[in-house]
Amino acid sequence: MVGESVRYRRYRITYSVVMPVVTDSPPDLPGVQHRHLDLGAGVSIHVADAGPADGQPVMLIHGFPQNWWEWHELIGPLAADGYRVLCPDLRGAGWSSAPRDRYLKNDMADDLAAVCDRLGVGPVKLVAHDWGGPVATIFMLRHPEKVAAFMGLNTAVPWLKHDREALLNIWRMWYQVPMMLPFIGPKVIADPKARYFKMLGSWVGGDFRTPDEDIAFYVDCMRRPGYAEAGSRWYRTFQRREAIRWLRGEFDDHEVTVPVRWLHGTDDSVLTPELLRVLPEKCRDFELELVPGVGHWIVEQRPELVLDRLRTFLKTT
C-alpha cells in the first residue's frame, strides 16, 4: 500500500484498504477491474469486476447514499472463493453517468439486465441493500431468466401489504421529503458537512452510526455535478410516480420461483420487519433471518456476519 498512499486521504483500515479520494476515476481496490459500459441514451454504467472470469457471477447492488464501494470489504473474500463479483454503480451514483432523467426504478433494473448482456454473464445471484433491493427485485421480475437467486439486506420490495398495519408505518417515510424536493433536495444531499445524513444515519442505524469518513466519502461523490440532483430524483420519482403504481399492484401478479433469502437487522427505524410480511406470499422459496441489535447499515456494522451468510446463500441456492 505504500506506493498507493498518495491516492488516499482517510486512513481507516478494512482488509488492508483505506478510504479513497474522490476523483473522476473510481478508487483502486486490489483485484478489481473497472469497466464502463455504454448502454446508450446517455447512460453509462460503471462496474467493479473481480474474481475469475469463469466464476459463478454474483451481482451486489448498493443502496443510497452509497455506491459500489459499499461492498469493498466483501469483494476480495468472495472473489477468493472463486466467484465473479460484479458491483455496478446504479445510474446517478458512483462512477456511472448521472443523466437528466426521471430515474424510474424499472429503467434502473433494465440497466442491470443490459450489464449482464454486455458482460456475457448470467444467470446471476443477486444481493442488494437499501434502494438496491427494489431495483434488483424489479430486475428479477422483468428478466427472470437472468437471475438464479436473490438475497436482500435491510431492503424493501415493490410489493406492499394493503392493510392497517402497513398504513400505520407510512409515517416512517418522512425522511424522504427533504431529499425529494426540487432545489432543496440536492442541497441537502450535497451538504459538505453531511448534517442530514449524519442525523438520518443515527436514526436508522440503531446503536451503530456509519463512520464519518464513510459518509464524507459518499457525499463527496455526490458533490460532483449532476449526482445530487440524480439522488434527489431517485426519491422524487418514487414518491410522485412509483409509490402509487406499486400500491395499485404493478407487480402483484408476479411470482418469484428462484430461492430468496433475507438478512434483516431489526433496529432499522424505516425498513421494519413488518414490511417483509408480503415476501412469503410472493416467493416460493423464502427464508428470513432477523438480527437483533443491528440497524439499517448492516453491511458496515456486521461485515463478517454478512459475509458468512452470503457464503451460505451462494453455496446452498
mmCIF file of N, CA, C and O in Angstrom, residues 149-211:
data_model
loop_
_atom_site.group_PDB
_atom_site.id
_atom_site.type_symbol
_atom_site.label_atom_id
_atom_site.label_comp_id
_atom_site.label_asym_id
_atom_site.label_seq_id
_atom_site.Cartn_x
_atom_site.Cartn_y
_atom_site.Cartn_z
ATOM 1 N N ALA A 149 -30.885 -16.476 -8.072
ATOM 2 C CA ALA A 149 -31.283 -16.411 -6.662
ATOM 3 C C ALA A 149 -31.123 -14.964 -6.211
ATOM 4 O O ALA A 149 -30.432 -14.162 -6.860
ATOM 5 N N PHE A 150 -31.761 -14.642 -5.090
ATOM 6 C CA PHE A 150 -31.739 -13.253 -4.623
ATOM 7 C C PHE A 150 -31.627 -13.226 -3.104
ATOM 8 O O PHE A 150 -32.285 -13.994 -2.401
ATOM 9 N N MET A 151 -30.763 -12.311 -2.598
ATOM 10 C CA MET A 151 -30.638 -12.110 -1.157
ATOM 11 C C MET A 151 -30.768 -10.625 -0.846
ATOM 12 O O MET A 151 -30.086 -9.789 -1.437
ATOM 13 N N GLY A 152 -31.665 -10.300 0.078
ATOM 14 C CA GLY A 152 -31.875 -8.918 0.494
ATOM 15 C C GLY A 152 -31.263 -8.644 1.850
ATOM 16 O O GLY A 152 -31.300 -9.490 2.752
ATOM 17 N N LEU A 153 -30.681 -7.442 1.978
ATOM 18 C CA LEU A 153 -30.068 -6.999 3.233
ATOM 19 C C LEU A 153 -30.694 -5.658 3.621
ATOM 20 O O LEU A 153 -30.426 -4.642 2.985
ATOM 21 N N ASN A 154 -31.535 -5.654 4.621
ATOM 22 C CA ASN A 154 -32.211 -4.435 5.065
ATOM 23 C C ASN A 154 -32.645 -3.590 3.866
ATOM 24 O O ASN A 154 -32.175 -2.486 3.639
ATOM 25 N N THR A 155 -33.556 -4.157 3.141
ATOM 26 C CA THR A 155 -34.055 -3.515 1.940
ATOM 27 C C THR A 155 -35.550 -3.764 1.813
ATOM 28 O O THR A 155 -36.160 -4.375 2.681
ATOM 29 N N ALA A 156 -36.130 -3.262 0.734
ATOM 30 C CA ALA A 156 -37.564 -3.360 0.523
ATOM 31 C C ALA A 156 -37.836 -3.929 -0.859
ATOM 32 O O ALA A 156 -36.922 -4.131 -1.664
ATOM 33 N N VAL A 157 -39.106 -4.174 -1.149
ATOM 34 C CA VAL A 157 -39.537 -4.715 -2.433
ATOM 35 C C VAL A 157 -40.727 -3.909 -2.942
ATOM 36 O O VAL A 157 -41.382 -3.204 -2.166
ATOM 37 N N PRO A 158 -41.024 -3.975 -4.239
ATOM 38 C CA PRO A 158 -42.146 -3.206 -4.789
ATOM 39 C C PRO A 158 -43.502 -3.875 -4.604
ATOM 40 O O PRO A 158 -44.408 -3.693 -5.416
ATOM 41 N N TRP A 159 -43.625 -4.673 -3.548
ATOM 42 C CA TRP A 159 -44.920 -5.224 -3.146
ATOM 43 C C TRP A 159 -45.259 -4.658 -1.780
ATOM 44 O O TRP A 159 -44.381 -4.510 -0.922
ATOM 45 N N LEU A 160 -46.512 -4.380 -1.562
ATOM 46 C CA LEU A 160 -46.935 -3.817 -0.287
ATOM 47 C C LEU A 160 -48.199 -4.511 0.203
ATOM 48 O O LEU A 160 -49.078 -4.856 -0.587
ATOM 49 N N LYS A 161 -48.271 -4.715 1.490
ATOM 50 C CA LYS A 161 -49.495 -5.193 2.107
ATOM 51 C C LYS A 161 -50.523 -4.061 2.111
ATOM 52 O O LYS A 161 -50.189 -2.909 2.413
ATOM 53 N N HIS A 162 -51.756 -4.378 1.802
ATOM 54 C CA HIS A 162 -52.802 -3.363 1.809
ATOM 55 C C HIS A 162 -53.663 -3.562 3.057
ATOM 56 O O HIS A 162 -54.807 -4.000 2.993
ATOM 57 N N ASP A 163 -53.061 -3.250 4.205
ATOM 58 C CA ASP A 163 -53.797 -3.435 5.447
ATOM 59 C C ASP A 163 -53.471 -2.298 6.419
ATOM 60 O O ASP A 163 -52.638 -1.427 6.146
ATOM 61 N N ARG A 164 -54.127 -2.325 7.561
ATOM 62 C CA ARG A 164 -53.999 -1.247 8.541
ATOM 63 C C ARG A 164 -52.574 -1.133 9.059
ATOM 64 O O ARG A 164 -52.050 -0.024 9.229
ATOM 65 N N GLU A 165 -51.923 -2.256 9.286
ATOM 66 C CA GLU A 165 -50.563 -2.216 9.836
ATOM 67 C C GLU A 165 -49.599 -1.528 8.882
ATOM 68 O O GLU A 165 -48.723 -0.779 9.293
ATOM 69 N N ALA A 166 -49.784 -1.781 7.582
ATOM 70 C CA ALA A 166 -48.928 -1.124 6.596
ATOM 71 C C ALA A 166 -49.159 0.385 6.590
ATOM 72 O O ALA A 166 -48.219 1.182 6.520
ATOM 73 N N LEU A 167 -50.430 0.794 6.686
ATOM 74 C CA LEU A 167 -50.755 2.219 6.690
ATOM 75 C C LEU A 167 -50.165 2.922 7.909
ATOM 76 O O LEU A 167 -49.717 4.069 7.829
ATOM 77 N N LEU A 168 -50.136 2.242 9.032
ATOM 78 C CA LEU A 168 -49.614 2.836 10.254
ATOM 79 C C LEU A 168 -48.107 3.077 10.194
ATOM 80 O O LEU A 168 -47.567 3.810 11.020
ATOM 81 N N ASN A 169 -47.446 2.478 9.219
ATOM 82 C CA ASN A 169 -46.000 2.640 9.110
ATOM 83 C C ASN A 169 -45.591 3.623 8.019
ATOM 84 O O ASN A 169 -44.390 3.854 7.820
ATOM 85 N N ILE A 170 -46.561 4.217 7.331
ATOM 86 C CA ILE A 170 -46.222 5.151 6.254
ATOM 87 C C ILE A 170 -45.428 6.345 6.778
ATOM 88 O O ILE A 170 -44.552 6.886 6.084
ATOM 89 N N TRP A 171 -45.693 6.766 8.012
ATOM 90 C CA TRP A 171 -45.016 7.936 8.568
ATOM 91 C C TRP A 171 -43.491 7.774 8.559
ATOM 92 O O TRP A 171 -42.763 8.784 8.548
ATOM 93 N N ARG A 172 -43.021 6.533 8.528
ATOM 94 C CA ARG A 172 -41.583 6.307 8.568
ATOM 95 C C ARG A 172 -40.876 6.811 7.307
ATOM 96 O O ARG A 172 -39.648 6.919 7.283
ATOM 97 N N MET A 173 -41.633 7.145 6.283
ATOM 98 C CA MET A 173 -41.045 7.657 5.043
ATOM 99 C C MET A 173 -40.820 9.170 5.084
ATOM 100 O O MET A 173 -40.419 9.763 4.082
ATOM 101 N N TRP A 174 -41.047 9.821 6.222
ATOM 102 C CA TRP A 174 -40.923 11.276 6.319
ATOM 103 C C TRP A 174 -39.544 11.763 5.876
ATOM 104 O O TRP A 174 -39.403 12.860 5.318
ATOM 105 N N TYR A 175 -38.532 10.957 6.128
ATOM 106 C CA TYR A 175 -37.152 11.386 5.866
ATOM 107 C C TYR A 175 -36.903 11.636 4.377
ATOM 108 O O TYR A 175 -35.942 12.318 4.003
ATOM 109 N N GLN A 176 -37.745 11.060 3.509
ATOM 110 C CA GLN A 176 -37.549 11.232 2.076
ATOM 111 C C GLN A 176 -37.944 12.619 1.590
ATOM 112 O O GLN A 176 -37.458 13.064 0.536
ATOM 113 N N VAL A 177 -38.813 13.303 2.329
ATOM 114 C CA VAL A 177 -39.364 14.574 1.852
ATOM 115 C C VAL A 177 -38.276 15.625 1.603
ATOM 116 O O VAL A 177 -38.229 16.219 0.517
ATOM 117 N N PRO A 178 -37.376 15.905 2.555
ATOM 118 C CA PRO A 178 -36.355 16.920 2.264
ATOM 119 C C PRO A 178 -35.491 16.579 1.061
ATOM 120 O O PRO A 178 -35.113 17.469 0.292
ATOM 121 N N MET A 179 -35.195 15.295 0.868
ATOM 122 C CA MET A 179 -34.303 14.918 -0.223
ATOM 123 C C MET A 179 -34.993 14.943 -1.587
ATOM 124 O O MET A 179 -34.341 15.118 -2.610
ATOM 125 N N MET A 180 -36.306 14.761 -1.626
ATOM 126 C CA MET A 180 -37.002 14.689 -2.901
ATOM 127 C C MET A 180 -37.392 16.061 -3.451
ATOM 128 O O MET A 180 -37.699 16.197 -4.629
ATOM 129 N N LEU A 181 -37.356 17.111 -2.622
ATOM 130 C CA LEU A 181 -37.827 18.422 -3.055
ATOM 131 C C LEU A 181 -36.909 19.029 -4.106
ATOM 132 O O LEU A 181 -35.682 18.965 -3.980
ATOM 133 N N PRO A 182 -37.472 19.632 -5.160
ATOM 134 C CA PRO A 182 -36.632 20.337 -6.130
ATOM 135 C C PRO A 182 -35.829 21.440 -5.449
ATOM 136 O O PRO A 182 -36.304 22.068 -4.495
ATOM 137 N N PHE A 183 -34.614 21.665 -5.904
ATOM 138 C CA PHE A 183 -33.700 22.690 -5.397
ATOM 139 C C PHE A 183 -33.220 22.379 -3.974
ATOM 140 O O PHE A 183 -32.033 22.362 -3.702
ATOM 141 N N ILE A 184 -34.149 22.124 -3.061
ATOM 142 C CA ILE A 184 -33.766 21.847 -1.674
ATOM 143 C C ILE A 184 -33.088 20.487 -1.566
ATOM 144 O O ILE A 184 -32.060 20.331 -0.893
ATOM 145 N N GLY A 185 -33.665 19.476 -2.212
ATOM 146 C CA GLY A 185 -33.139 18.123 -2.106
ATOM 147 C C GLY A 185 -31.674 18.002 -2.471
ATOM 148 O O GLY A 185 -30.874 17.454 -1.693
ATOM 149 N N PRO A 186 -31.269 18.510 -3.644
ATOM 150 C CA PRO A 186 -29.848 18.414 -3.993
ATOM 151 C C PRO A 186 -28.929 19.124 -3.011
ATOM 152 O O PRO A 186 -27.808 18.674 -2.768
ATOM 153 N N LYS A 187 -29.393 20.239 -2.422
ATOM 154 C CA LYS A 187 -28.570 20.939 -1.443
ATOM 155 C C LYS A 187 -28.421 20.117 -0.167
ATOM 156 O O LYS A 187 -27.347 20.079 0.449
ATOM 157 N N VAL A 188 -29.493 19.461 0.241
ATOM 158 C CA VAL A 188 -29.431 18.601 1.420
ATOM 159 C C VAL A 188 -28.453 17.444 1.174
ATOM 160 O O VAL A 188 -27.623 17.108 2.026
ATOM 161 N N ILE A 189 -28.557 16.846 0.006
ATOM 162 C CA ILE A 189 -27.723 15.691 -0.324
ATOM 163 C C ILE A 189 -26.253 16.067 -0.444
ATOM 164 O O ILE A 189 -25.372 15.318 -0.021
ATOM 165 N N ALA A 190 -25.983 17.239 -1.014
ATOM 166 C CA ALA A 190 -24.595 17.645 -1.276
ATOM 167 C C ALA A 190 -23.998 18.515 -0.174
ATOM 168 O O ALA A 190 -22.907 19.068 -0.355
ATOM 169 N N ASP A 191 -24.664 18.627 0.949
ATOM 170 C CA ASP A 191 -24.143 19.414 2.065
ATOM 171 C C ASP A 191 -22.756 18.906 2.453
ATOM 172 O O ASP A 191 -22.599 17.740 2.849
ATOM 173 N N PRO A 192 -21.723 19.727 2.351
ATOM 174 C CA PRO A 192 -20.366 19.244 2.644
ATOM 175 C C PRO A 192 -20.185 18.766 4.082
ATOM 176 O O PRO A 192 -19.284 17.973 4.361
ATOM 177 N N LYS A 193 -21.033 19.235 4.989
ATOM 178 C CA LYS A 193 -20.951 18.780 6.372
ATOM 179 C C LYS A 193 -21.803 17.532 6.624
ATOM 180 O O LYS A 193 -21.774 16.979 7.734
ATOM 181 N N ALA A 194 -22.577 17.128 5.606
ATOM 182 C CA ALA A 194 -23.377 15.899 5.675
ATOM 183 C C ALA A 194 -24.276 15.855 6.901
ATOM 184 O O ALA A 194 -24.499 14.793 7.479
ATOM 185 N N ARG A 195 -24.821 16.996 7.285
ATOM 186 C CA ARG A 195 -25.605 17.060 8.522
ATOM 187 C C ARG A 195 -26.849 16.177 8.464
ATOM 188 O O ARG A 195 -27.194 15.509 9.452
ATOM 189 N N TYR A 196 -27.528 16.185 7.325
ATOM 190 C CA TYR A 196 -28.756 15.397 7.234
ATOM 191 C C TYR A 196 -28.450 13.899 7.279
ATOM 192 O O TYR A 196 -29.124 13.130 7.970
ATOM 193 N N PHE A 197 -27.419 13.478 6.563
ATOM 194 C CA PHE A 197 -27.081 12.058 6.539
ATOM 195 C C PHE A 197 -26.603 11.570 7.907
ATOM 196 O O PHE A 197 -26.875 10.438 8.298
ATOM 197 N N LYS A 198 -25.901 12.417 8.633
ATOM 198 C CA LYS A 198 -25.454 12.014 9.967
ATOM 199 C C LYS A 198 -26.636 11.854 10.913
ATOM 200 O O LYS A 198 -26.691 10.905 11.701
ATOM 201 N N MET A 199 -27.590 12.770 10.818
ATOM 202 C CA MET A 199 -28.793 12.646 11.646
ATOM 203 C C MET A 199 -29.592 11.412 11.252
ATOM 204 O O MET A 199 -29.991 10.603 12.097
ATOM 205 N N LEU A 200 -29.805 11.254 9.954
ATOM 206 C CA LEU A 200 -30.581 10.125 9.462
ATOM 207 C C LEU A 200 -29.882 8.805 9.750
ATOM 208 O O LEU A 200 -30.528 7.820 10.150
ATOM 209 N N GLY A 201 -28.562 8.794 9.590
ATOM 210 C CA GLY A 201 -27.813 7.567 9.827
ATOM 211 C C GLY A 201 -27.951 7.061 11.249
ATOM 212 O O GLY A 201 -28.053 5.862 11.487
ATOM 213 N N SER A 202 -27.963 7.987 12.201
ATOM 214 C CA SER A 202 -28.119 7.594 13.601
ATOM 215 C C SER A 202 -29.514 7.044 13.860
ATOM 216 O O SER A 202 -29.697 6.103 14.641
ATOM 217 N N TRP A 203 -30.514 7.626 13.199
ATOM 218 C CA TRP A 203 -31.903 7.215 13.436
ATOM 219 C C TRP A 203 -32.157 5.799 12.916
ATOM 220 O O TRP A 203 -32.780 4.985 13.596
ATOM 221 N N VAL A 204 -31.688 5.512 11.722
ATOM 222 C CA VAL A 204 -31.972 4.203 11.138
ATOM 223 C C VAL A 204 -30.972 3.140 11.573
ATOM 224 O O VAL A 204 -31.224 1.950 11.395
ATOM 225 N N GLY A 205 -29.848 3.569 12.132
ATOM 226 C CA GLY A 205 -28.785 2.614 12.436
ATOM 227 C C GLY A 205 -28.837 1.975 13.792
ATOM 228 O O GLY A 205 -27.969 1.167 14.122
ATOM 229 N N GLY A 206 -29.840 2.331 14.619
ATOM 230 C CA GLY A 206 -29.870 1.775 15.959
ATOM 231 C C GLY A 206 -28.704 2.293 16.773
ATOM 232 O O GLY A 206 -28.452 3.499 16.848
ATOM 233 N N ASP A 207 -27.942 1.403 17.360
ATOM 234 C CA ASP A 207 -26.778 1.803 18.159
ATOM 235 C C ASP A 207 -25.534 2.033 17.313
ATOM 236 O O ASP A 207 -24.484 2.383 17.833
ATOM 237 N N PHE A 208 -25.653 1.835 15.997
ATOM 238 C CA PHE A 208 -24.494 1.969 15.112
ATOM 239 C C PHE A 208 -24.687 3.163 14.184
ATOM 240 O O PHE A 208 -25.739 3.317 13.563
ATOM 241 N N ARG A 209 -23.662 3.994 14.092
ATOM 242 C CA ARG A 209 -23.678 5.107 13.146
ATOM 243 C C ARG A 209 -22.566 4.915 12.131
ATOM 244 O O ARG A 209 -21.420 4.640 12.510
ATOM 245 N N THR A 210 -22.907 5.043 10.858
ATOM 246 C CA THR A 210 -21.901 4.913 9.811
ATOM 247 C C THR A 210 -20.740 5.859 10.102
ATOM 248 O O THR A 210 -20.965 7.031 10.413
ATOM 249 N N PRO A 211 -19.497 5.392 10.041
ATOM 250 C CA PRO A 211 -18.348 6.259 10.336
ATOM 251 C C PRO A 211 -18.366 7.537 9.505
ATOM 252 O O PRO A 211 -18.742 7.527 8.333
#
